[in-house]
C-alpha cells in the first residue's frame, strides 16, 4: 500500500511540524484544524507557533501545493491525530486530575466521516493507556459499514496504531527526523503500515510494540523525568535547610559513575512533563504513589520560592530599616518555562512573578530576553541592565544564556537555577 495523501488532525506544536515533514518529501498533506485563523495562517504559507526552521519548510510546502489546511475532513490514505489531551482539574485536590479525551473523540468522529476501506488511523497525542482502543471504538460507532482491529484483528478494513511524538520543543524538526519512533499497532499489520508511513521521513529506528505499551512508554518517559526533577527539587529544599550548596552537592554526587541527578529549579513547567504523569496516576491512583508524590513535590516548589522572597524582603528591611516595604524593588529574571525559548505555557517562572507582583506592594520588574512585550499590568518588563541597577532583591528563575554573563554584587539574591552561586 502506498500513501498518496495524508491528513493530519490538529495543526499545533506536533501536528504542524509533522505535516511539514511529510510535505517536504513530496506527499500531499491535508491539515485539519478547528481554528479558522490557524488554517488561514498556514494557507498563507505562515506559521502560528514558534519553532526554529519550521516557517521555511511550511512556506515551501504551501507554495509547492504539497500542504493545504482546512477545517473540514477530506479523504486520505492515512490519518494522524495530534490534538491536545489536557486534563480536567479535580475539585477534590487529593484526587488526580483526569485526562480530557474530548478532542480525540471529536477528531475521531470527524475522521470517521471520510474513512474508506484500507485506511490507516494513527493517534499521536499523549494519551492514557487504552485511549487508542477507545478511539478505534469511537470510529467503529460511526462506521458500522467498516471493520476495525478490535473486532476483526488482522482482517480489519481499517488499521489503527498509537505512535507517540517525543520531540523537544525548540528542536522539533531535527528530533522528528532523528529520534527513534515507537510504533504501537493494534495488530502486526497495523504496525507494518505505520512503519511504512513514518519511514517517509524518520531516520531513527521504528520499534514495534502494542498500542497500550506505546501509550505507557510515552507517559513513562515524561514521568521518569518528572520524578528525577522532583528528587533534585527536594534535595534543594533539604540542602537549603542544612546550609549545604545543592549545586556543588549534585556536581559531586554526579561524579559517581552510576549517579545522574537532574537540576533543581523553580518548579516544572510546559505542557508535557507537568501533565503526563497525571495520566498514569488517574488510571492507577493506589499504585502510582511515587509518580503522584513527585508531581506534588514539583508543584509545591513555586510556593517555596515565594516564601524565600518574603524572607529576603524581611532581611532587606532589617538591614535598611529606613526603607519602607513599598520601596523595595524586586527583579525576576526569566519568565519562560525553560531556558532559551519564548514559551510561557504553564511556566512556573511566570506564575511566581505574577504572584510576587500581587503580594508585594513595591515595584516588581521582570526580565525576559526572548519576549519583546507582554500584556500584563502587574509587573514591568525591563532590560537586564535596568533590573540590575534598580532592584534591591534579585530572583533568578530561568537560566537563559543572557543571564549567565551577569555578575551581581548584591547581598539579596535568590538563585533557583544555581547560575550565580559562588
Ligand atoms: N527541568 C528542571 N530540571 C531539569 C530539567 C528540566 O527543572 O533538570 C524543568 C524545565 O525547566 C521545564 C520542565 O522541567 O520547566 C520541562 O522541561 P524539559 O526540557 O524536561 O521537557 P519539555 O517539556 O520541553 O519536553 C519533554 C521531553 N521529554 C523528555 O525529555 C522525557 C520531550 O522529549 C517530549 O517530547 C516532550 O516533553 C513532550 O512533548 O512530551
GROMACS .gro file of C-alpha atoms and ligand atoms in nm:
model
  462
    1UNK     CA    1   0.000   0.000   0.000
    2UNK     CA    2   0.126   0.350  -0.074
    3UNK     CA    3   0.028   0.673   0.094
    4UNK     CA    4  -0.054   0.934  -0.164
    5UNK     CA    5  -0.247   1.165   0.067
    6UNK     CA    6  -0.203   1.206   0.442
    7UNK     CA    7  -0.439   1.401   0.663
    8UNK     CA    8  -0.324   1.545   0.994
    9UNK     CA    9  -0.578   1.650   1.256
   10UNK     CA   10  -0.454   1.919   1.492
   11UNK     CA   11  -0.205   2.168   1.348
   12UNK     CA   12  -0.029   2.262   1.671
   13UNK     CA   13   0.320   2.210   1.810
   14UNK     CA   14   0.333   1.849   1.687
   15UNK     CA   15   0.079   1.823   1.403
   16UNK     CA   16   0.216   2.116   1.203
   17UNK     CA   17   0.585   2.013   1.206
   18UNK     CA   18   0.478   1.655   1.122
   19UNK     CA   19   0.268   1.782   0.832
   20UNK     CA   20   0.570   1.983   0.719
   21UNK     CA   21   0.796   1.676   0.721
   22UNK     CA   22   0.559   1.465   0.507
   23UNK     CA   23   0.501   1.755   0.266
   24UNK     CA   24   0.877   1.811   0.237
   25UNK     CA   25   0.900   1.456   0.099
   26UNK     CA   26   0.657   1.541  -0.179
   27UNK     CA   27   0.350   1.378  -0.024
   28UNK     CA   28   0.016   1.557  -0.045
   29UNK     CA   29  -0.083   1.663   0.307
   30UNK     CA   30  -0.422   1.792   0.419
   31UNK     CA   31  -0.406   1.961   0.758
   32UNK     CA   32  -0.731   1.983   0.952
   33UNK     CA   33  -0.782   2.220   1.243
   34UNK     CA   34  -1.090   2.357   1.419
   35UNK     CA   35  -0.934   2.704   1.434
   36UNK     CA   36  -1.007   2.905   1.117
   37UNK     CA   37  -0.731   3.155   1.196
   38UNK     CA   38  -0.473   2.874   1.217
   39UNK     CA   39  -0.599   2.735   0.885
   40UNK     CA   40  -0.578   3.077   0.717
   41UNK     CA   41  -0.229   3.142   0.853
   42UNK     CA   42  -0.098   2.810   0.721
   43UNK     CA   43  -0.266   2.851   0.382
   44UNK     CA   44  -0.088   3.187   0.359
   45UNK     CA   45   0.241   2.995   0.396
   46UNK     CA   46   0.297   3.121   0.750
   47UNK     CA   47   0.304   2.963   1.095
   48UNK     CA   48   0.128   3.044   1.422
   49UNK     CA   49   0.379   2.879   1.659
   50UNK     CA   50   0.744   2.943   1.739
   51UNK     CA   51   0.972   2.662   1.623
   52UNK     CA   52   1.311   2.709   1.453
   53UNK     CA   53   1.325   2.620   1.077
   54UNK     CA   54   0.952   2.540   1.059
   55UNK     CA   55   0.849   2.862   0.881
   56UNK     CA   56   1.075   2.796   0.582
   57UNK     CA   57   0.956   2.436   0.539
   58UNK     CA   58   0.588   2.534   0.565
   59UNK     CA   59   0.626   2.816   0.311
   60UNK     CA   60   0.790   2.580   0.064
   61UNK     CA   61   0.526   2.311   0.123
   62UNK     CA   62   0.234   2.551   0.076
   63UNK     CA   63   0.394   2.725  -0.227
   64UNK     CA   64   0.455   2.383  -0.387
   65UNK     CA   65   0.091   2.277  -0.319
   66UNK     CA   66   0.203   1.985  -0.103
   67UNK     CA   67   0.029   2.122   0.208
   68UNK     CA   68  -0.318   2.267   0.241
   69UNK     CA   69  -0.516   2.338   0.559
   70UNK     CA   70  -0.891   2.316   0.610
   71UNK     CA   71  -1.148   2.299   0.890
   72UNK     CA   72  -1.341   2.002   0.750
   73UNK     CA   73  -1.225   1.643   0.692
   74UNK     CA   74  -1.131   1.515   0.346
   75UNK     CA   75  -1.048   1.169   0.213
   76UNK     CA   76  -0.689   1.047   0.262
   77UNK     CA   77  -0.496   0.719   0.284
   78UNK     CA   78  -0.365   0.780   0.635
   79UNK     CA   79  -0.494   0.998   0.920
   80UNK     CA   80  -0.275   1.125   1.203
   81UNK     CA   81  -0.444   1.265   1.511
   82UNK     CA   82  -0.229   1.516   1.702
   83UNK     CA   83  -0.487   1.708   1.903
   84UNK     CA   84  -0.442   1.827   2.263
   85UNK     CA   85  -0.513   1.600   2.559
   86UNK     CA   86  -0.534   1.841   2.852
   87UNK     CA   87  -0.654   1.733   3.194
   88UNK     CA   88  -0.968   1.828   3.378
   89UNK     CA   89  -0.870   1.966   3.717
   90UNK     CA   90  -1.032   1.781   4.001
   91UNK     CA   91  -1.226   1.977   4.261
   92UNK     CA   92  -1.102   1.733   4.521
   93UNK     CA   93  -0.732   1.828   4.549
   94UNK     CA   94  -0.646   1.481   4.683
   95UNK     CA   95  -0.756   1.314   4.360
   96UNK     CA   96  -0.553   1.313   4.037
   97UNK     CA   97  -0.674   1.538   3.756
   98UNK     CA   98  -0.845   1.333   3.481
   99UNK     CA   99  -0.737   1.338   3.116
  100UNK     CA  100  -0.978   1.510   2.879
  101UNK     CA  101  -1.014   1.295   2.566
  102UNK     CA  102  -1.287   1.510   2.410
  103UNK     CA  103  -1.053   1.647   2.139
  104UNK     CA  104  -0.958   1.292   2.036
  105UNK     CA  105  -1.325   1.194   2.032
  106UNK     CA  106  -1.428   1.481   1.808
  107UNK     CA  107  -1.127   1.425   1.577
  108UNK     CA  108  -1.220   1.055   1.553
  109UNK     CA  109  -1.580   1.142   1.467
  110UNK     CA  110  -1.453   1.380   1.203
  111UNK     CA  111  -1.211   1.123   1.053
  112UNK     CA  112  -1.491   0.863   1.052
  113UNK     CA  113  -1.691   1.074   0.805
  114UNK     CA  114  -1.432   1.022   0.530
  115UNK     CA  115  -1.283   0.678   0.618
  116UNK     CA  116  -1.263   0.416   0.345
  117UNK     CA  117  -1.152   0.052   0.341
  118UNK     CA  118  -0.773   0.019   0.369
  119UNK     CA  119  -0.714   0.346   0.554
  120UNK     CA  120  -0.468   0.381   0.842
  121UNK     CA  121  -0.552   0.590   1.152
  122UNK     CA  122  -0.271   0.685   1.391
  123UNK     CA  123  -0.308   0.852   1.728
  124UNK     CA  124  -0.005   1.067   1.819
  125UNK     CA  125  -0.148   1.272   2.107
  126UNK     CA  126  -0.011   1.190   2.451
  127UNK     CA  127  -0.284   0.970   2.595
  128UNK     CA  128  -0.372   0.748   2.889
  129UNK     CA  129  -0.335   0.373   2.841
  130UNK     CA  130  -0.633   0.239   2.648
  131UNK     CA  131  -0.701   0.561   2.452
  132UNK     CA  132  -0.615   0.406   2.113
  133UNK     CA  133  -0.861   0.121   2.167
  134UNK     CA  134  -1.117   0.380   2.278
  135UNK     CA  135  -1.051   0.588   1.964
  136UNK     CA  136  -1.099   0.280   1.749
  137UNK     CA  137  -1.432   0.217   1.927
  138UNK     CA  138  -1.541   0.573   1.850
  139UNK     CA  139  -1.452   0.519   1.483
  140UNK     CA  140  -1.647   0.191   1.478
  141UNK     CA  141  -1.952   0.353   1.638
  142UNK     CA  142  -1.968   0.598   1.347
  143UNK     CA  143  -1.897   0.345   1.070
  144UNK     CA  144  -2.082   0.017   1.105
  145UNK     CA  145  -2.013  -0.046   0.734
  146UNK     CA  146  -1.638  -0.090   0.805
  147UNK     CA  147  -1.449  -0.338   1.025
  148UNK     CA  148  -1.190  -0.243   1.290
  149UNK     CA  149  -0.897  -0.425   1.460
  150UNK     CA  150  -1.074  -0.466   1.798
  151UNK     CA  151  -1.330  -0.698   1.634
  152UNK     CA  152  -1.162  -0.825   1.315
  153UNK     CA  153  -0.790  -0.830   1.402
  154UNK     CA  154  -0.558  -0.858   1.100
  155UNK     CA  155  -0.856  -0.885   0.865
  156UNK     CA  156  -0.997  -0.544   0.955
  157UNK     CA  157  -1.080  -0.282   0.689
  158UNK     CA  158  -0.923  -0.003   0.895
  159UNK     CA  159  -0.577  -0.017   1.058
  160UNK     CA  160  -0.515   0.164   1.386
  161UNK     CA  161  -0.192   0.244   1.573
  162UNK     CA  162  -0.053   0.460   1.851
  163UNK     CA  163   0.276   0.633   1.765
  164UNK     CA  164   0.374   0.895   2.023
  165UNK     CA  165   0.581   1.201   1.940
  166UNK     CA  166   0.883   1.251   2.165
  167UNK     CA  167   1.035   1.571   2.029
  168UNK     CA  168   1.181   1.851   2.238
  169UNK     CA  169   1.028   2.196   2.180
  170UNK     CA  170   1.291   2.411   2.008
  171UNK     CA  171   1.449   2.106   1.838
  172UNK     CA  172   1.135   1.959   1.682
  173UNK     CA  173   1.247   1.943   1.318
  174UNK     CA  174   1.574   1.767   1.396
  175UNK     CA  175   1.420   1.531   1.651
  176UNK     CA  176   1.124   1.436   1.428
  177UNK     CA  177   1.375   1.301   1.178
  178UNK     CA  178   1.646   1.162   1.405
  179UNK     CA  179   1.459   1.022   1.710
  180UNK     CA  180   1.359   0.657   1.727
  181UNK     CA  181   0.986   0.612   1.687
  182UNK     CA  182   0.768   0.379   1.894
  183UNK     CA  183   0.508   0.207   1.676
  184UNK     CA  184   0.214   0.060   1.867
  185UNK     CA  185  -0.016  -0.109   1.616
  186UNK     CA  186  -0.341  -0.270   1.731
  187UNK     CA  187  -0.226  -0.566   1.516
  188UNK     CA  188   0.105  -0.654   1.347
  189UNK     CA  189  -0.017  -0.535   1.010
  190UNK     CA  190  -0.127  -0.204   1.162
  191UNK     CA  191   0.234  -0.163   1.283
  192UNK     CA  192   0.379  -0.262   0.946
  193UNK     CA  193   0.174   0.006   0.773
  194UNK     CA  194   0.257   0.269   1.035
  195UNK     CA  195   0.630   0.197   0.991
  196UNK     CA  196   0.590   0.236   0.616
  197UNK     CA  197   0.430   0.574   0.673
  198UNK     CA  198   0.689   0.711   0.916
  199UNK     CA  199   0.981   0.576   0.714
  200UNK     CA  200   0.896   0.850   0.466
  201UNK     CA  201   1.098   1.092   0.679
  202UNK     CA  202   1.209   0.922   1.005
  203UNK     CA  203   1.578   0.828   1.007
  204UNK     CA  204   1.566   0.685   1.363
  205UNK     CA  205   1.464   0.326   1.424
  206UNK     CA  206   1.090   0.239   1.422
  207UNK     CA  207   1.036  -0.003   1.712
  208UNK     CA  208   0.720  -0.213   1.721
  209UNK     CA  209   0.515  -0.279   2.032
  210UNK     CA  210   0.148  -0.295   2.131
  211UNK     CA  211  -0.069   0.019   2.136
  212UNK     CA  212  -0.104   0.003   2.516
  213UNK     CA  213   0.272  -0.032   2.571
  214UNK     CA  214   0.337   0.256   2.330
  215UNK     CA  215   0.092   0.474   2.524
  216UNK     CA  216   0.257   0.381   2.853
  217UNK     CA  217   0.608   0.433   2.709
  218UNK     CA  218   0.535   0.797   2.629
  219UNK     CA  219   0.391   0.858   2.976
  220UNK     CA  220   0.682   0.674   3.136
  221UNK     CA  221   0.945   0.888   2.962
  222UNK     CA  222   0.796   1.211   3.090
  223UNK     CA  223   0.713   1.070   3.434
  224UNK     CA  224   1.069   0.947   3.469
  225UNK     CA  225   1.193   1.299   3.405
  226UNK     CA  226   0.936   1.443   3.645
  227UNK     CA  227   1.040   1.205   3.922
  228UNK     CA  228   1.407   1.289   3.855
  229UNK     CA  229   1.342   1.662   3.874
  230UNK     CA  230   1.134   1.616   4.191
  231UNK     CA  231   1.432   1.443   4.354
  232UNK     CA  232   1.652   1.740   4.260
  233UNK     CA  233   1.391   1.990   4.384
  234UNK     CA  234   1.351   1.805   4.712
  235UNK     CA  235   1.729   1.798   4.755
  236UNK     CA  236   1.742   2.175   4.700
  237UNK     CA  237   1.492   2.232   4.982
  238UNK     CA  238   1.672   1.991   5.217
  239UNK     CA  239   2.010   2.150   5.138
  240UNK     CA  240   1.875   2.499   5.199
  241UNK     CA  241   1.774   2.392   5.548
  242UNK     CA  242   2.105   2.217   5.616
  243UNK     CA  243   2.310   2.506   5.470
  244UNK     CA  244   2.465   2.285   5.202
  245UNK     CA  245   2.518   2.418   4.848
  246UNK     CA  246   2.289   2.194   4.641
  247UNK     CA  247   2.467   2.274   4.313
  248UNK     CA  248   2.805   2.171   4.449
  249UNK     CA  249   2.642   1.865   4.607
  250UNK     CA  250   2.484   1.750   4.279
  251UNK     CA  251   2.810   1.805   4.090
  252UNK     CA  252   2.992   1.592   4.342
  253UNK     CA  253   2.731   1.316   4.352
  254UNK     CA  254   2.718   1.307   3.971
  255UNK     CA  255   3.088   1.219   3.965
  256UNK     CA  256   2.983   0.874   4.082
  257UNK     CA  257   2.975   0.656   3.768
  258UNK     CA  258   2.615   0.542   3.828
  259UNK     CA  259   2.456   0.863   3.960
  260UNK     CA  260   2.297   1.124   3.735
  261UNK     CA  261   2.088   1.375   3.932
  262UNK     CA  262   1.891   1.636   3.734
  263UNK     CA  263   1.882   2.006   3.813
  264UNK     CA  264   1.654   2.179   4.066
  265UNK     CA  265   1.459   2.486   3.960
  266UNK     CA  266   1.155   2.698   4.046
  267UNK     CA  267   0.916   2.413   3.950
  268UNK     CA  268   0.828   2.210   3.642
  269UNK     CA  269   0.655   2.381   3.353
  270UNK     CA  270   0.550   2.323   2.994
  271UNK     CA  271   0.261   2.122   2.866
  272UNK     CA  272   0.409   1.772   2.888
  273UNK     CA  273   0.612   1.684   3.195
  274UNK     CA  274   0.380   1.863   3.436
  275UNK     CA  275   0.076   1.695   3.279
  276UNK     CA  276   0.155   1.343   3.153
  277UNK     CA  277   0.230   1.178   3.490
  278UNK     CA  278  -0.130   1.251   3.593
  279UNK     CA  279  -0.245   1.024   3.307
  280UNK     CA  280  -0.079   0.735   3.489
  281UNK     CA  281  -0.196   0.845   3.834
  282UNK     CA  282  -0.558   0.889   3.727
  283UNK     CA  283  -0.571   0.528   3.595
  284UNK     CA  284  -0.387   0.370   3.889
  285UNK     CA  285  -0.418   0.610   4.185
  286UNK     CA  286  -0.343   0.347   4.452
  287UNK     CA  287  -0.033   0.215   4.280
  288UNK     CA  288   0.127   0.531   4.138
  289UNK     CA  289   0.246   0.661   4.475
  290UNK     CA  290   0.592   0.779   4.373
  291UNK     CA  291   0.471   0.942   4.050
  292UNK     CA  292   0.195   1.128   4.235
  293UNK     CA  293   0.431   1.244   4.510
  294UNK     CA  294   0.683   1.367   4.251
  295UNK     CA  295   0.411   1.577   4.088
  296UNK     CA  296   0.317   1.725   4.424
  297UNK     CA  297   0.684   1.799   4.509
  298UNK     CA  298   0.738   1.979   4.178
  299UNK     CA  299   0.407   2.165   4.203
  300UNK     CA  300   0.496   2.286   4.552
  301UNK     CA  301   0.830   2.437   4.452
  302UNK     CA  302   0.694   2.775   4.328
  303UNK     CA  303   0.534   2.834   4.671
  304UNK     CA  304   0.868   2.759   4.838
  305UNK     CA  305   1.037   3.016   4.610
  306UNK     CA  306   0.776   3.278   4.701
  307UNK     CA  307   0.835   3.211   5.071
  308UNK     CA  308   1.207   3.262   5.010
  309UNK     CA  309   1.128   3.600   4.856
  310UNK     CA  310   0.925   3.700   5.164
  311UNK     CA  311   1.218   3.604   5.388
  312UNK     CA  312   1.458   3.802   5.168
  313UNK     CA  313   1.233   4.110   5.184
  314UNK     CA  314   1.236   4.085   5.565
  315UNK     CA  315   1.618   4.051   5.564
  316UNK     CA  316   1.648   4.354   5.337
  317UNK     CA  317   1.427   4.570   5.561
  318UNK     CA  318   1.624   4.459   5.865
  319UNK     CA  319   1.946   4.575   5.701
  320UNK     CA  320   1.791   4.901   5.575
  321UNK     CA  321   1.539   5.000   5.849
  322UNK     CA  322   1.474   5.340   5.688
  323UNK     CA  323   1.331   5.178   5.374
  324UNK     CA  324   0.958   5.114   5.355
  325UNK     CA  325   0.815   4.788   5.223
  326UNK     CA  326   0.666   4.958   4.919
  327UNK     CA  327   1.008   5.099   4.829
  328UNK     CA  328   1.165   4.754   4.792
  329UNK     CA  329   1.215   4.670   4.423
  330UNK     CA  330   1.225   4.303   4.321
  331UNK     CA  331   1.361   4.185   3.984
  332UNK     CA  332   1.260   3.844   3.844
  333UNK     CA  333   1.498   3.706   3.580
  334UNK     CA  334   1.319   3.485   3.324
  335UNK     CA  335   0.950   3.413   3.256
  336UNK     CA  336   0.958   3.123   3.006
  337UNK     CA  337   0.902   2.764   3.118
  338UNK     CA  338   1.261   2.668   3.039
  339UNK     CA  339   1.584   2.828   2.913
  340UNK     CA  340   1.629   2.993   2.575
  341UNK     CA  341   1.272   2.971   2.450
  342UNK     CA  342   0.981   3.217   2.448
  343UNK     CA  343   0.714   2.966   2.555
  344UNK     CA  344   0.521   3.085   2.862
  345UNK     CA  345   0.276   2.795   2.881
  346UNK     CA  346   0.243   2.652   3.234
  347UNK     CA  347   0.557   2.843   3.328
  348UNK     CA  348   0.644   2.837   3.700
  349UNK     CA  349   0.863   3.146   3.647
  350UNK     CA  350   0.571   3.345   3.506
  351UNK     CA  351   0.337   3.229   3.782
  352UNK     CA  352   0.589   3.310   4.055
  353UNK     CA  353   0.645   3.658   3.908
  354UNK     CA  354   0.268   3.721   3.889
  355UNK     CA  355   0.218   3.601   4.247
  356UNK     CA  356   0.504   3.815   4.378
  357UNK     CA  357   0.358   4.114   4.194
  358UNK     CA  358   0.019   4.060   4.355
  359UNK     CA  359   0.164   4.004   4.703
  360UNK     CA  360   0.430   4.280   4.706
  361UNK     CA  361   0.338   4.647   4.745
  362UNK     CA  362   0.665   4.769   4.590
  363UNK     CA  363   0.771   4.754   4.226
  364UNK     CA  364   0.826   4.417   4.056
  365UNK     CA  365   1.046   4.412   3.745
  366UNK     CA  366   1.071   4.118   3.506
  367UNK     CA  367   1.342   4.043   3.251
  368UNK     CA  368   1.268   3.806   2.962
  369UNK     CA  369   1.516   3.839   2.674
  370UNK     CA  370   1.304   3.614   2.446
  371UNK     CA  371   0.991   3.828   2.465
  372UNK     CA  372   0.954   4.185   2.337
  373UNK     CA  373   0.630   4.283   2.504
  374UNK     CA  374   0.377   4.135   2.741
  375UNK     CA  375   0.018   4.232   2.807
  376UNK     CA  376   0.039   4.222   3.185
  377UNK     CA  377  -0.002   4.520   3.414
  378UNK     CA  378   0.105   4.372   3.744
  379UNK     CA  379   0.478   4.392   3.671
  380UNK     CA  380   0.707   4.580   3.434
  381UNK     CA  381   0.914   4.413   3.161
  382UNK     CA  382   1.262   4.572   3.164
  383UNK     CA  383   1.611   4.520   3.025
  384UNK     CA  384   1.878   4.326   3.213
  385UNK     CA  385   2.067   4.649   3.288
  386UNK     CA  386   1.759   4.825   3.427
  387UNK     CA  387   1.684   4.528   3.654
  388UNK     CA  388   2.041   4.513   3.780
  389UNK     CA  389   2.056   4.884   3.853
  390UNK     CA  390   1.709   4.930   4.006
  391UNK     CA  391   1.634   4.614   4.202
  392UNK     CA  392   1.705   4.555   4.570
  393UNK     CA  393   1.626   4.184   4.553
  394UNK     CA  394   1.722   3.967   4.254
  395UNK     CA  395   1.531   3.646   4.183
  396UNK     CA  396   1.684   3.412   3.922
  397UNK     CA  397   1.410   3.194   3.771
  398UNK     CA  398   1.520   3.075   3.425
  399UNK     CA  399   1.881   3.007   3.322
  400UNK     CA  400   1.864   3.186   2.986
  401UNK     CA  401   2.208   3.221   2.828
  402UNK     CA  402   2.194   3.603   2.863
  403UNK     CA  403   2.172   3.575   3.243
  404UNK     CA  404   2.480   3.356   3.279
  405UNK     CA  405   2.702   3.656   3.197
  406UNK     CA  406   2.558   3.867   3.481
  407UNK     CA  407   2.780   3.937   3.778
  408UNK     CA  408   2.585   4.079   4.075
  409UNK     CA  409   2.734   4.229   4.387
  410UNK     CA  410   2.404   4.235   4.583
  411UNK     CA  411   2.356   4.054   4.916
  412UNK     CA  412   1.994   3.984   4.825
  413UNK     CA  413   1.994   3.714   4.560
  414UNK     CA  414   1.769   3.410   4.532
  415UNK     CA  415   1.912   3.185   4.265
  416UNK     CA  416   1.671   2.897   4.185
  417UNK     CA  417   1.891   2.775   3.896
  418UNK     CA  418   2.234   2.793   4.054
  419UNK     CA  419   2.394   3.002   3.780
  420UNK     CA  420   2.504   3.285   4.009
  421UNK     CA  421   2.618   3.080   4.303
  422UNK     CA  422   2.976   3.130   4.407
  423LIG     N1  423   1.356   2.100   3.428
  423LIG     C1  424   1.414   2.111   3.554
  423LIG     N2  425   1.530   2.043   3.578
  423LIG     C2  426   1.590   1.967   3.482
  423LIG     C3  427   1.529   1.954   3.354
  423LIG     C4  428   1.410   2.022   3.331
  423LIG     O1  429   1.364   2.181   3.645
  423LIG     O2  430   1.696   1.909   3.511
  423LIG     C5  431   1.228   2.172   3.402
  423LIG     C6  432   1.236   2.273   3.288
  423LIG     O3  433   1.288   2.396   3.332
  423LIG     C7  434   1.090   2.281   3.246
  423LIG     C8  435   1.040   2.138   3.268
  423LIG     O4  436   1.132   2.077   3.355
  423LIG     O5  437   1.018   2.369   3.329
  423LIG     C9  438   1.027   2.055   3.140
  423LIG     O6  439   1.138   2.076   3.054
  423LIG     P1  440   1.209   1.958   2.973
  423LIG     O7  441   1.319   2.016   2.893
  423LIG     O8  442   1.247   1.849   3.066
  423LIG     O9  443   1.094   1.897   2.882
  423LIG     P2  444   0.986   1.953   2.773
  423LIG    O10  445   0.856   1.966   2.844
  423LIG    O11  446   1.035   2.069   2.697
  423LIG    O12  447   0.982   1.827   2.672
  423LIG    C10  448   0.956   1.696   2.722
  423LIG    C11  449   1.061   1.599   2.665
  423LIG     N3  450   1.057   1.473   2.737
  423LIG    C12  451   1.167   1.417   2.792
  423LIG    O13  452   1.276   1.467   2.789
  423LIG    C13  453   1.147   1.283   2.857
  423LIG    C14  454   1.037   1.578   2.515
  423LIG    O14  455   1.126   1.480   2.463
  423LIG    C15  456   0.891   1.533   2.492
  423LIG    O15  457   0.864   1.511   2.354
  423LIG    C16  458   0.802   1.645   2.542
  423LIG    O16  459   0.825   1.658   2.685
  423LIG    C17  460   0.658   1.607   2.511
  423LIG    O17  461   0.602   1.659   2.413
  423LIG    O18  462   0.602   1.520   2.579
   0.00000   0.00000   0.00000
